[in-house]
mmCIF file of C-alpha atoms and ligand atoms in Angstrom:
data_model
loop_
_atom_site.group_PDB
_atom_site.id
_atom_site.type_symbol
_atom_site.label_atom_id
_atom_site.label_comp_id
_atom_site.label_asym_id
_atom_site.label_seq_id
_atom_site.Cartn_x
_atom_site.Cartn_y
_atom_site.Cartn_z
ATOM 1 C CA UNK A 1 -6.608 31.035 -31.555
ATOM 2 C CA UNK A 2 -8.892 29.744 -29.126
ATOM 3 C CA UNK A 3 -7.616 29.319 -25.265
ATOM 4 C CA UNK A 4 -6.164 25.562 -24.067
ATOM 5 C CA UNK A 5 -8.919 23.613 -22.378
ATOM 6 C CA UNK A 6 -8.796 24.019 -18.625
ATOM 7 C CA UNK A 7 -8.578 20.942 -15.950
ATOM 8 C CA UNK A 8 -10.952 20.453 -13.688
ATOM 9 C CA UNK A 9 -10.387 21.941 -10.028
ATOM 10 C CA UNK A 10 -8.198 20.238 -7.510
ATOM 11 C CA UNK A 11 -6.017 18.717 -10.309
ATOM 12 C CA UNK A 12 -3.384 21.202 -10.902
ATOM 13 C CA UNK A 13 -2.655 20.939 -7.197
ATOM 14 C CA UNK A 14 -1.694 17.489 -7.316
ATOM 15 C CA UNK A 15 1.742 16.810 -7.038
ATOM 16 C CA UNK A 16 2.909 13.805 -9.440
ATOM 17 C CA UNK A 17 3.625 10.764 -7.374
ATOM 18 C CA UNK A 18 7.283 9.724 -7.250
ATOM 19 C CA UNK A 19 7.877 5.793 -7.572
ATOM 20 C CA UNK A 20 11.210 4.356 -5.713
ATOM 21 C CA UNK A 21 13.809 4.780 -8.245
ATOM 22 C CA UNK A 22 15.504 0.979 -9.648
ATOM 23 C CA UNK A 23 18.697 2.492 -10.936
ATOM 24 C CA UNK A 24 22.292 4.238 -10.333
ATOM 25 C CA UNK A 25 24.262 5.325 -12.784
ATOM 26 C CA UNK A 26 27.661 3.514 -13.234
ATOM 27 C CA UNK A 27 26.098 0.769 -10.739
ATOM 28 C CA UNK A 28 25.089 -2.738 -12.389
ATOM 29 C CA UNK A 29 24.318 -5.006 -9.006
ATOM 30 C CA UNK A 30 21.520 -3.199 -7.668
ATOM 31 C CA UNK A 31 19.503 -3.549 -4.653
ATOM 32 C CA UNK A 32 16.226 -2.303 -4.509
ATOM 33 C CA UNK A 33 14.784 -1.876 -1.274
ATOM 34 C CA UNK A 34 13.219 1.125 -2.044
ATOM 35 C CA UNK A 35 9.296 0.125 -3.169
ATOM 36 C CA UNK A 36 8.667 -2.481 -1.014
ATOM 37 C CA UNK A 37 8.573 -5.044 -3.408
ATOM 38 C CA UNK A 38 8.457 -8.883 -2.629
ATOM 39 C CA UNK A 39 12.726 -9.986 -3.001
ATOM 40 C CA UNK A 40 11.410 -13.211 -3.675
ATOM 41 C CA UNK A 41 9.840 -12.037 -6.642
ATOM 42 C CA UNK A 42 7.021 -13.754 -7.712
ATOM 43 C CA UNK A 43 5.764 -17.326 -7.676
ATOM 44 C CA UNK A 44 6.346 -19.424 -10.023
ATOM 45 C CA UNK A 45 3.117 -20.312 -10.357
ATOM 46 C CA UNK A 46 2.067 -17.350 -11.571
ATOM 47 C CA UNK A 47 4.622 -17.151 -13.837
ATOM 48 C CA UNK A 48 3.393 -20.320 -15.414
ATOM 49 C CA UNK A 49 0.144 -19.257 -15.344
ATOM 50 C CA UNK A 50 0.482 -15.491 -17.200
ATOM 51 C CA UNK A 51 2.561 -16.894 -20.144
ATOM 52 C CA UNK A 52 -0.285 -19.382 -20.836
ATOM 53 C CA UNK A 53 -2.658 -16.177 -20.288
ATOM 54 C CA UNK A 54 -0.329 -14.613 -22.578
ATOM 55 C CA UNK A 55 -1.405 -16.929 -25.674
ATOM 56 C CA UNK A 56 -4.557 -15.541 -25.748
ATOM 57 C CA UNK A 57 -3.734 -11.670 -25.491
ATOM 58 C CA UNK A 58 -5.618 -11.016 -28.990
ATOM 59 C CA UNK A 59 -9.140 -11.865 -26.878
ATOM 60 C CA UNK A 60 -10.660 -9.532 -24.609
ATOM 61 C CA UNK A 61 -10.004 -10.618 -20.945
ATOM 62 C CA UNK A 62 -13.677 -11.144 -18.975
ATOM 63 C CA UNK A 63 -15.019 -8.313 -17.486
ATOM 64 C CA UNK A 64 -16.806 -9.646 -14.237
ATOM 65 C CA UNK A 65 -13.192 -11.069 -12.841
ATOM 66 C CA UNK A 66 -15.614 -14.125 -12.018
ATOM 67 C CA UNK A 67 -12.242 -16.475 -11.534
ATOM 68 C CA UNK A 68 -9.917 -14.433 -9.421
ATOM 69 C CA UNK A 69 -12.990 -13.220 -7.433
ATOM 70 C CA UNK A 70 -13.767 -16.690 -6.395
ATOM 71 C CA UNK A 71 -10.068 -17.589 -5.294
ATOM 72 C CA UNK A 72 -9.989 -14.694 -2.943
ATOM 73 C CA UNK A 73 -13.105 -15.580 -2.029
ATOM 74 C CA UNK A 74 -12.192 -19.063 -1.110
ATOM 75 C CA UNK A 75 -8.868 -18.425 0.418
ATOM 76 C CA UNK A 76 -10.066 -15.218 2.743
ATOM 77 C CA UNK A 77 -14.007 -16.742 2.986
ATOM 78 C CA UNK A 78 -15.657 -13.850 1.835
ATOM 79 C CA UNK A 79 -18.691 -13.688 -0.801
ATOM 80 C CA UNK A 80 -16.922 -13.010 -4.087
ATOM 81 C CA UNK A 81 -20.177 -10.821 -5.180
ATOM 82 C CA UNK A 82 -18.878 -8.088 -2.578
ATOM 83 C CA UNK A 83 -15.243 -8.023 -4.100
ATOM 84 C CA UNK A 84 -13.909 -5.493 -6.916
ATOM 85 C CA UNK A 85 -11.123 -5.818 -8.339
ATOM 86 C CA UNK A 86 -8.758 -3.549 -9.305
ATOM 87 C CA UNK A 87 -5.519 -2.124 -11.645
ATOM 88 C CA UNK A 88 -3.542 -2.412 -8.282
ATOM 89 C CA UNK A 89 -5.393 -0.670 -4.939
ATOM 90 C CA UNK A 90 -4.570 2.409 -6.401
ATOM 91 C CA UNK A 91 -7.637 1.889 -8.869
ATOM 92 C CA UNK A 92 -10.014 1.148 -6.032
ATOM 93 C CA UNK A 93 -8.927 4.291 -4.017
ATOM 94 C CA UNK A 94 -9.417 6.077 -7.208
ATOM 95 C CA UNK A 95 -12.785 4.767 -7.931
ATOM 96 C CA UNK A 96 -13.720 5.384 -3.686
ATOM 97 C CA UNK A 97 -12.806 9.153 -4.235
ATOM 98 C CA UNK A 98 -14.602 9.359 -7.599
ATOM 99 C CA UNK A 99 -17.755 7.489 -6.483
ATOM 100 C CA UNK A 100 -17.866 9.576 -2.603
ATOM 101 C CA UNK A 101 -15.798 12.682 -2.741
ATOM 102 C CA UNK A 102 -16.212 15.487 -4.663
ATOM 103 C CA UNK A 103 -15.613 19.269 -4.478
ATOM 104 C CA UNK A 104 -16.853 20.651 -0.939
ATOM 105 C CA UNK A 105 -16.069 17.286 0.482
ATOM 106 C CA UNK A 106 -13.288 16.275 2.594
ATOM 107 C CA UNK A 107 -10.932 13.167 2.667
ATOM 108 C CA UNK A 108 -9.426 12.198 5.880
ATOM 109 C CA UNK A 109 -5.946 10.551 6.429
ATOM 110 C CA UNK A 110 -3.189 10.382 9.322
ATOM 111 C CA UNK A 111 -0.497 12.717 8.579
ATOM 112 C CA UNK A 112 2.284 9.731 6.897
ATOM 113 C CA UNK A 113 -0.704 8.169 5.207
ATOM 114 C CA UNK A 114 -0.539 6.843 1.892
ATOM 115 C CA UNK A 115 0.233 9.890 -0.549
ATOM 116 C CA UNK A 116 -2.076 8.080 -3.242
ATOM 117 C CA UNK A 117 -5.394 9.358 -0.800
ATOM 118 C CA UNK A 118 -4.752 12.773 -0.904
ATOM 119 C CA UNK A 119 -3.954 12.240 -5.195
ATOM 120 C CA UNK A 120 -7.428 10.673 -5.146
ATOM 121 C CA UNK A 121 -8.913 13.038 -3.075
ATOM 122 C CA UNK A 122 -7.891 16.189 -5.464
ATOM 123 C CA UNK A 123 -8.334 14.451 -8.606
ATOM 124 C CA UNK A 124 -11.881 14.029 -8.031
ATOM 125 C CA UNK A 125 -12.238 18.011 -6.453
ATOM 126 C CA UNK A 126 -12.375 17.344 -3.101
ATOM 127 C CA UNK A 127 -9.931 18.433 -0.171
ATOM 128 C CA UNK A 128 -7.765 16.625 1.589
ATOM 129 C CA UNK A 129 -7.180 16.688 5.310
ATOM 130 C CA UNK A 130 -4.806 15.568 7.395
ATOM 131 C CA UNK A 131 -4.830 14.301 11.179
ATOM 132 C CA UNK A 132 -1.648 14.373 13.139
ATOM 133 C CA UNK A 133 -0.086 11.239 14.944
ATOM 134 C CA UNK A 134 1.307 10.392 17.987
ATOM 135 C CA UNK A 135 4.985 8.849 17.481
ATOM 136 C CA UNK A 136 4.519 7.970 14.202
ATOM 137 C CA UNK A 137 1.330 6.059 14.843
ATOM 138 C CA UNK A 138 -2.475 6.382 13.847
ATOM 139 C CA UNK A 139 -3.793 8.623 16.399
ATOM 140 C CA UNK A 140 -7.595 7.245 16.366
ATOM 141 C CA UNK A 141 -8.819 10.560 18.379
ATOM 142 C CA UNK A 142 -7.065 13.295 16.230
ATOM 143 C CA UNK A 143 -8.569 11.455 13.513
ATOM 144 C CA UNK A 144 -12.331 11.524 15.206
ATOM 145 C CA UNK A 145 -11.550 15.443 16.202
ATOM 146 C CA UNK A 146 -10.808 16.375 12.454
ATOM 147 C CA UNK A 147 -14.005 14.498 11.041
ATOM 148 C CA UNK A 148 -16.944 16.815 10.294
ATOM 149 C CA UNK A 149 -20.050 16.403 8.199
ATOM 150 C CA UNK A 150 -18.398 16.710 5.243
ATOM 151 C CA UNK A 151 -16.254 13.920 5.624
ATOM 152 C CA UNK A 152 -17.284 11.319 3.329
ATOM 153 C CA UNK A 153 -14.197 8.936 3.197
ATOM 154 C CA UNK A 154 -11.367 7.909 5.459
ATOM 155 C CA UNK A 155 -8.388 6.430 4.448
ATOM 156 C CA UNK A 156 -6.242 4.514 6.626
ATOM 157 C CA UNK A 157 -3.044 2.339 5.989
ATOM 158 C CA UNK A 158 -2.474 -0.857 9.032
ATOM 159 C CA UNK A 159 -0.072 -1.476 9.079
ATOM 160 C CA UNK A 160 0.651 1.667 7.936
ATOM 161 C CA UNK A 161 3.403 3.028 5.161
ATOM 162 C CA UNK A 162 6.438 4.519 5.501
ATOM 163 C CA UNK A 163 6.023 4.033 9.127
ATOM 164 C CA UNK A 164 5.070 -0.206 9.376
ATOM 165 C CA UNK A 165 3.512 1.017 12.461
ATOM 166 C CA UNK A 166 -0.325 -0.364 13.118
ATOM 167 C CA UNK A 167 -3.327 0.325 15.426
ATOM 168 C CA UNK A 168 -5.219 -2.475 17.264
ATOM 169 C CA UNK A 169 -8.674 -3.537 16.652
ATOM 170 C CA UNK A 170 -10.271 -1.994 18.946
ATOM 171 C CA UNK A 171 -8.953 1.377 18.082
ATOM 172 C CA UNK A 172 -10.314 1.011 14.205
ATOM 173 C CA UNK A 173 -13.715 -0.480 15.592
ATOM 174 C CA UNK A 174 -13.441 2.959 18.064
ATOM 175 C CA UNK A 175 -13.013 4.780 14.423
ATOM 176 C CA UNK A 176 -16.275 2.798 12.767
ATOM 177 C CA UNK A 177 -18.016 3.444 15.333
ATOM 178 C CA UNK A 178 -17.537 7.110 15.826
ATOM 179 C CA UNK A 179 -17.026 8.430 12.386
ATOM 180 C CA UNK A 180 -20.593 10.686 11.255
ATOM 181 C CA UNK A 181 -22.856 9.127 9.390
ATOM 182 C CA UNK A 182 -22.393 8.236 5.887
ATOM 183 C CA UNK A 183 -18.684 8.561 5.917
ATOM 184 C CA UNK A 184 -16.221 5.473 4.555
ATOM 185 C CA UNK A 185 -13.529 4.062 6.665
ATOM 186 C CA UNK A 186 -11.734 2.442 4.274
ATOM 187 C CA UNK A 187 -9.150 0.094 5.497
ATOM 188 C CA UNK A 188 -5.911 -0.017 3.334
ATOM 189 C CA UNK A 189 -4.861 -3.897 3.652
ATOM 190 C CA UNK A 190 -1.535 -3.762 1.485
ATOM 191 C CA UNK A 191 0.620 -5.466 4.011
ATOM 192 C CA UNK A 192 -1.712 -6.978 6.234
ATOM 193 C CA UNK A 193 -0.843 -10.556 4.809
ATOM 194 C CA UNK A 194 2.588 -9.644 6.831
ATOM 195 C CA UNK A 195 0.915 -9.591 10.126
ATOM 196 C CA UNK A 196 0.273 -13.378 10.943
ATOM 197 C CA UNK A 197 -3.333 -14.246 11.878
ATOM 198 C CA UNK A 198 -4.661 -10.691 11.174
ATOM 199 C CA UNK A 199 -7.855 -10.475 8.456
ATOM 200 C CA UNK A 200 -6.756 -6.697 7.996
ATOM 201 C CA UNK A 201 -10.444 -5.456 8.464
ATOM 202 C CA UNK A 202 -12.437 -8.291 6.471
ATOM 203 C CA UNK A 203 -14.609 -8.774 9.418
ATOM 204 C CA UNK A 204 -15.104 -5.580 10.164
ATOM 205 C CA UNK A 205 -16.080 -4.912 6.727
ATOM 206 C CA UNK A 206 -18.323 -8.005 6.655
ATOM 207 C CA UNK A 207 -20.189 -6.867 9.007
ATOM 208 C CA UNK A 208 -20.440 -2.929 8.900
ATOM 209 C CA UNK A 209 -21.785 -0.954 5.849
ATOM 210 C CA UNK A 210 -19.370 1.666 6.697
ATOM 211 C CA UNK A 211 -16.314 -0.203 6.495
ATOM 212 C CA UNK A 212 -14.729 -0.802 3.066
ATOM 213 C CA UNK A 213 -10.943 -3.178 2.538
ATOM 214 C CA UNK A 214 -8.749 -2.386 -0.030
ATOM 215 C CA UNK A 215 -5.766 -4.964 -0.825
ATOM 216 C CA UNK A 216 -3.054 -5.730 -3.207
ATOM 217 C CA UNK A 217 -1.084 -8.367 -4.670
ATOM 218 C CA UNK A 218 2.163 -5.646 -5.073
ATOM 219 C CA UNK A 219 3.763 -6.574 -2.022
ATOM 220 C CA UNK A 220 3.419 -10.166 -0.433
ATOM 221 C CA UNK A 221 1.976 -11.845 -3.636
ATOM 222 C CA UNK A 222 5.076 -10.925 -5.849
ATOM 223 C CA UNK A 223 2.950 -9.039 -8.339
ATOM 224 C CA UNK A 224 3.441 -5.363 -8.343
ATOM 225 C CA UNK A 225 4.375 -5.639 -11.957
ATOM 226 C CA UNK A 226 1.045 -6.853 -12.549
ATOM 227 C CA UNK A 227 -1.077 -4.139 -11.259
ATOM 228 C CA UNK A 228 -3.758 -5.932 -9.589
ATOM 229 C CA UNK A 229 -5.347 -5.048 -6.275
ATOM 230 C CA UNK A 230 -8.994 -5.613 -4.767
ATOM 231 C CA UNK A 231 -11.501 -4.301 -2.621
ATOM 232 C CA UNK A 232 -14.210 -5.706 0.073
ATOM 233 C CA UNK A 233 -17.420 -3.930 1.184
ATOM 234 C CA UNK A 234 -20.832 -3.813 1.254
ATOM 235 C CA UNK A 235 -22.371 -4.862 -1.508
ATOM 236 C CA UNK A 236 -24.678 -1.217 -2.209
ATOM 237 C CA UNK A 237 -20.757 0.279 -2.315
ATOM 238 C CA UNK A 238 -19.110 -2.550 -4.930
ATOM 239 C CA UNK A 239 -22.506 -1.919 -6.679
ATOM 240 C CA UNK A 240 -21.330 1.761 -6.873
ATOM 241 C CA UNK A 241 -17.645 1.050 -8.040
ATOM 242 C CA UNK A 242 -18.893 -1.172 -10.652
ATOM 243 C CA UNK A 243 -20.815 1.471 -12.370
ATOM 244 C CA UNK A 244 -17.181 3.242 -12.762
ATOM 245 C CA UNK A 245 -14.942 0.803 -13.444
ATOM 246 C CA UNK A 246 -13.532 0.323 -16.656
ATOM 247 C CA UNK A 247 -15.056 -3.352 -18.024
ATOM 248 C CA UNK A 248 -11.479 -4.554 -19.090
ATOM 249 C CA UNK A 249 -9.289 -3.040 -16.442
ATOM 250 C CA UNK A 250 -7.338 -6.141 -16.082
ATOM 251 C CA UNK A 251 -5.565 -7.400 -18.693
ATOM 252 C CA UNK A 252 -5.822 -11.547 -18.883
ATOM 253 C CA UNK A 253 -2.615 -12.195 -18.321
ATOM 254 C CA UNK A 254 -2.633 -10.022 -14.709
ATOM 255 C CA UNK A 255 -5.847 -12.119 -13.583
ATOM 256 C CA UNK A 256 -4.589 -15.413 -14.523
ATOM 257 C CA UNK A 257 -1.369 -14.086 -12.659
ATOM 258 C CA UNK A 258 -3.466 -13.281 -9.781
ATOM 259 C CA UNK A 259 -5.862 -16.265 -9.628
ATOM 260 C CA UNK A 260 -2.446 -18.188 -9.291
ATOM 261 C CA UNK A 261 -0.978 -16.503 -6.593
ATOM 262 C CA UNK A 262 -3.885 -16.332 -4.300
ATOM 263 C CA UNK A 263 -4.305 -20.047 -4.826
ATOM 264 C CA UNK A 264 -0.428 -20.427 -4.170
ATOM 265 C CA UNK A 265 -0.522 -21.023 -0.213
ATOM 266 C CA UNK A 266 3.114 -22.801 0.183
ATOM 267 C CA UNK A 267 4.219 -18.968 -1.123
ATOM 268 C CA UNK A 268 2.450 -16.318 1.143
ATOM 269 C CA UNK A 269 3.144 -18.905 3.896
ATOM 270 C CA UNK A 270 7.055 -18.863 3.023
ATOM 271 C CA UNK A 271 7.188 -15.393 2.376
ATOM 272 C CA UNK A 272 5.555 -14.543 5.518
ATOM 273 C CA UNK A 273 7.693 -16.634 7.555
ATOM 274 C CA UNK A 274 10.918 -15.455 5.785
ATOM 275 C CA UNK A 275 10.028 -11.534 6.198
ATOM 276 C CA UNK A 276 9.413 -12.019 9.784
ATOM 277 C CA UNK A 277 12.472 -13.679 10.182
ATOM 278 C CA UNK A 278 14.272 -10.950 8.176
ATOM 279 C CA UNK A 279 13.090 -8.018 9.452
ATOM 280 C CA UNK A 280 13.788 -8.844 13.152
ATOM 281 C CA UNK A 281 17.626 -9.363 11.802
ATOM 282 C CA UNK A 282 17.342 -6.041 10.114
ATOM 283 C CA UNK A 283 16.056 -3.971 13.093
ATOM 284 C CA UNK A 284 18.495 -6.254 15.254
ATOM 285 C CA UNK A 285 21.568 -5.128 12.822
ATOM 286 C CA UNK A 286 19.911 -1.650 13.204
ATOM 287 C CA UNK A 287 20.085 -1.027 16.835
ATOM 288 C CA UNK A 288 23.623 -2.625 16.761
ATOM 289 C CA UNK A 289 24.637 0.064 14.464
ATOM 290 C CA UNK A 290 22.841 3.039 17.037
ATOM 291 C CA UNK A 291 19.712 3.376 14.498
ATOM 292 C CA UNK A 292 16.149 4.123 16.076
ATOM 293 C CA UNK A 293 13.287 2.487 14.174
ATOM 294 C CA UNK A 294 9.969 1.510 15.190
ATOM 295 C CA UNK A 295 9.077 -1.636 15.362
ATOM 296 C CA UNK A 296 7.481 -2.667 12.230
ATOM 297 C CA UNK A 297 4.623 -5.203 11.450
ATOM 298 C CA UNK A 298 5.095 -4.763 7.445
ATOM 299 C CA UNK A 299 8.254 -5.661 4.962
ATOM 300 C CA UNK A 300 9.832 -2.674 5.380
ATOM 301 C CA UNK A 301 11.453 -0.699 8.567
ATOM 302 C CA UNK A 302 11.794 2.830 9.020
ATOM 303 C CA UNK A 303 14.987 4.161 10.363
ATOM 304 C CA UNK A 304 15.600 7.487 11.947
ATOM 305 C CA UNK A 305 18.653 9.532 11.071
ATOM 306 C CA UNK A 306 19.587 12.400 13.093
ATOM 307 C CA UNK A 307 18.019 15.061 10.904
ATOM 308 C CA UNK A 308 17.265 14.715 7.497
ATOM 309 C CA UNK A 309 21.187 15.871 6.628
ATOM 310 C CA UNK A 310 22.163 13.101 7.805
ATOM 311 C CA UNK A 311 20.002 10.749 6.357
ATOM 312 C CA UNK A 312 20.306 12.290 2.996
ATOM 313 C CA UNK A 313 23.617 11.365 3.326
ATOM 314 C CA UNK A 314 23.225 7.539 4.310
ATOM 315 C CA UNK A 315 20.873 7.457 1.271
ATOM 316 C CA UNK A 316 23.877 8.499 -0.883
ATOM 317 C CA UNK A 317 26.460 6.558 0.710
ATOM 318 C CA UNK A 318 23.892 3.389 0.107
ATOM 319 C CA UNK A 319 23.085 4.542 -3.247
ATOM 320 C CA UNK A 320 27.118 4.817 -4.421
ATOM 321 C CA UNK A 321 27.033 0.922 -3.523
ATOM 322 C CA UNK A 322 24.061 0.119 -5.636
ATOM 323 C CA UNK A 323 21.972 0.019 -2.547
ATOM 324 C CA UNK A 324 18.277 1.560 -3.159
ATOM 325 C CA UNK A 325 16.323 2.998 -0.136
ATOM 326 C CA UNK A 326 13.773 5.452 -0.114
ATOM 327 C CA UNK A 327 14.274 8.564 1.662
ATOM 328 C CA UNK A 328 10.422 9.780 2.413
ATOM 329 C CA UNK A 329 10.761 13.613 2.321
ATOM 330 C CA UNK A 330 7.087 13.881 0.323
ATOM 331 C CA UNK A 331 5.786 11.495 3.802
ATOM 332 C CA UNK A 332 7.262 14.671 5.798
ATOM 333 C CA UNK A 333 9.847 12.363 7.139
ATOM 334 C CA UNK A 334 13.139 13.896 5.904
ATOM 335 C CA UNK A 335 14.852 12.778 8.775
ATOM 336 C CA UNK A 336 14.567 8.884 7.948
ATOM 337 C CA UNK A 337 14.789 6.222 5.112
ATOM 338 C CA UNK A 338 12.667 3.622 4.584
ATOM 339 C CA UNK A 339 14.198 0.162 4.099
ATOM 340 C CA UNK A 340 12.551 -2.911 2.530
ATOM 341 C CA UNK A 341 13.063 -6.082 3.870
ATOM 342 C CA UNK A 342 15.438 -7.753 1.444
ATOM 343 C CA UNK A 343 16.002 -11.903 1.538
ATOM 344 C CA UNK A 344 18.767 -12.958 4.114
ATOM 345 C CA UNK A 345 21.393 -12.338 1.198
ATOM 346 C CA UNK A 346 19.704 -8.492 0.711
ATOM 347 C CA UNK A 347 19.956 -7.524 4.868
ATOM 348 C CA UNK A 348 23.430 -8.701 5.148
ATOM 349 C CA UNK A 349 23.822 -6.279 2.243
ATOM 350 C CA UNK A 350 22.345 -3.609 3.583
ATOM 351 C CA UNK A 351 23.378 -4.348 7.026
ATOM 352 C CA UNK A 352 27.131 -3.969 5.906
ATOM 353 C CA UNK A 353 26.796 -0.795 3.703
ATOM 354 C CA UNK A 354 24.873 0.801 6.816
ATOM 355 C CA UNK A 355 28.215 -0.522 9.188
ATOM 356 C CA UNK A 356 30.570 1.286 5.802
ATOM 357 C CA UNK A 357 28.735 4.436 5.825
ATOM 358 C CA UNK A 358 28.571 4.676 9.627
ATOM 359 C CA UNK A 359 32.505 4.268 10.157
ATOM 360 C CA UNK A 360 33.044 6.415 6.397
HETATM 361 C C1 PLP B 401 2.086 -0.419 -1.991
HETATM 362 C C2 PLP B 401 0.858 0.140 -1.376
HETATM 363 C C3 PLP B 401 -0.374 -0.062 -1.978
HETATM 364 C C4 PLP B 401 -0.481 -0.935 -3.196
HETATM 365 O O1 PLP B 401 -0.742 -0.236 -4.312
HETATM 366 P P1 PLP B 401 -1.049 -1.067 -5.654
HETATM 367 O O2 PLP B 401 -1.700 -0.061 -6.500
HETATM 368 O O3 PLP B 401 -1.948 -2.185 -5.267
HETATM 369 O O4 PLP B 401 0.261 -1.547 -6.176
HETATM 370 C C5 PLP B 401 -1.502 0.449 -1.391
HETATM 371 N N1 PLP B 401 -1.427 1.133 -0.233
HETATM 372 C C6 PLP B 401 -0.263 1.327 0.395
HETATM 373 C C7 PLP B 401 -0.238 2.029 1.691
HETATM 374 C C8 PLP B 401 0.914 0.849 -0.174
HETATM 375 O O5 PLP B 401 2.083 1.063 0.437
#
């Protein structure tokens, strides 16, 4: 009998990517807080929208995204022929490690960053490598220190998850400008539409060849569901993507969901103002209870436990209540949970099972 085909290197290392769990067993009201999802769900809009995409789910959906590419276009004023779009960010960060990184290569990220980079990274055979950071924050010079000339991308969450921490502009334009040459700082928007009156890196990325955006419509725009997420670059790189990306990646239904939502203003501004509001009650609520957390400029807040023990056990106490968190041990922070900003409804919620478990 002949031998079982072996994968190519790098994959067998990977280890599969855990989503926040949804469910408790015995528990029927459940809160999830756990994948950062929008608690307003989403728009209605879009709603509308993908059930009369829905009609026509026996047609092929366009390949060139022309529609969707021209909202985000108009609403973030960017040239729609230097945007790729995507089956969530996750695709694009795929199709950036496929495209730049293979084996020999390295892959830089901060040490909480994003575990889909280092997924990407060994999927297409190169190594990953890790910088450290200071306080649970991008540290811009251990990331210049560990780039070498075989660094060929750079991946880099701001605000950055599990932590909601960010880095100013300066510090990433520091990064752009220091990296070696013909390495990719890629820019991972996914909850920069939290941070009012930040373009998460467009500019940047307008104007440097060696600056690449990746965003999503997961979080703020409702849509994680949906899997749709998009990238902005120069054009020779979106060229390059293009060549791998599958020509019907997105379904019909998810870019007439999309097109919707990006055109939906009244929503991201709501949301925006509501998740601000929110999360300063929940890190209010979690200093009143004796919790450290950073200060977070995303829709989620990290709070620190005494050692991981501990917050094991406030993960379990929330869970037994129907109360979903998620407790980042694969981030290398056992000792904290990380808490999505629910609607007012959702904090009190949280805020009172926190108060329960504390005085247990
Ligand atoms: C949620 C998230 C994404 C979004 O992934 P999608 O594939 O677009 O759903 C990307 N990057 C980070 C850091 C995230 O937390």
């Amino acid at each position: 009998m002949q031998a079982a085909p072996k994968p190519q290197p790098g994959i067998m290392e990977i280890a599969l990517y855990q989503g926040g769990a949804s469910r408790v067993a015995g528990v029927d009201d459940i809160l999830k807080l756990s994948s950062n999802e929008n608690p307003h769900g989403a728009p209605q809009s879009a709603q509308e929208a993908a059930r009369e995409a829905a009609g026509a789910m026996h047609l092929y959906p366009n390949t060139d995204h022309a529609g969707l590419r021209a909202a985000i276009g108009e609403v973030h004023g960017l040239d729609p022929e230097r945007i790729i779009c995507g089956v969530g960010s996750d695709e694009i960060i795929h199709l950036l490690c496929q495209a730049y990184a293979g084996p020999g290569d390295e892959v830089l990220h901060p040490e909480y960053g994003f575990l889909m980079y280092a997924i990407s990274a060994r999927g297409a055979g190169a190594t990953p490598v890790v910088a450290p950071e200071r306080d649970r924050t991008v540290d811009v010079d251990a990331l210049l220190r560990a780039a070498t000339d075989r660094t060929r991308l750079v991946f880099l969450a701001n605000p950055a998850n599990p932590t909601g921490t960010m880095i100013g502009g300066q510090d990433v334009v520091r990064l752009a400008d220091g990296l070696p040459d013909g390495c990719l700082l890629v820019l991972d928007g996914a909850y920069a539409e939290y941070v009012a009156d930040f373009d998460g890196g467009l500019g940047l990325a307008q104007a440097r060849e060696n600056v690449f955006v990746t965003r999503t419509f997961s979080k703020m725009y409702g849509l994680g569901g949906m899997r749709v997420g998009w990238g902005y670059g120069a054009q020779s790189v979106i060229d390059v993507l293009n060549r791998l990306r599958g020509p019907f990646n997105l379904s019909n239904v998810a870019l007439a969901a999309a097109e919707a939502a990006m055109r939906d203003r009244d929503f991201a501004a709501a949301c925006l103002a509501d998740n601000t509001a929110q999360r300063a009650r929940l890190l209010a609520g979690l200093a009143d209870l004796g919790l450290a957390a950073d200060p977070s400029e995303a829709n989620f807040v990290l709070a620190r436990f005494a050692d991981a023990t501990e917050a094991a056990d406030c993960d379990a106490f929330l869970k037994s209540r129907g109360i979903i968190v998620r407790h980042p041990v694969g981030y290398g922070l056992p000792d904290c949970l990380r808490m999505t900003v629910g609607t007012a409804t959702g904090v009190d919620r949280l805020l009172e099972g926190l108060a329960a478990w504390r005085d247990r």
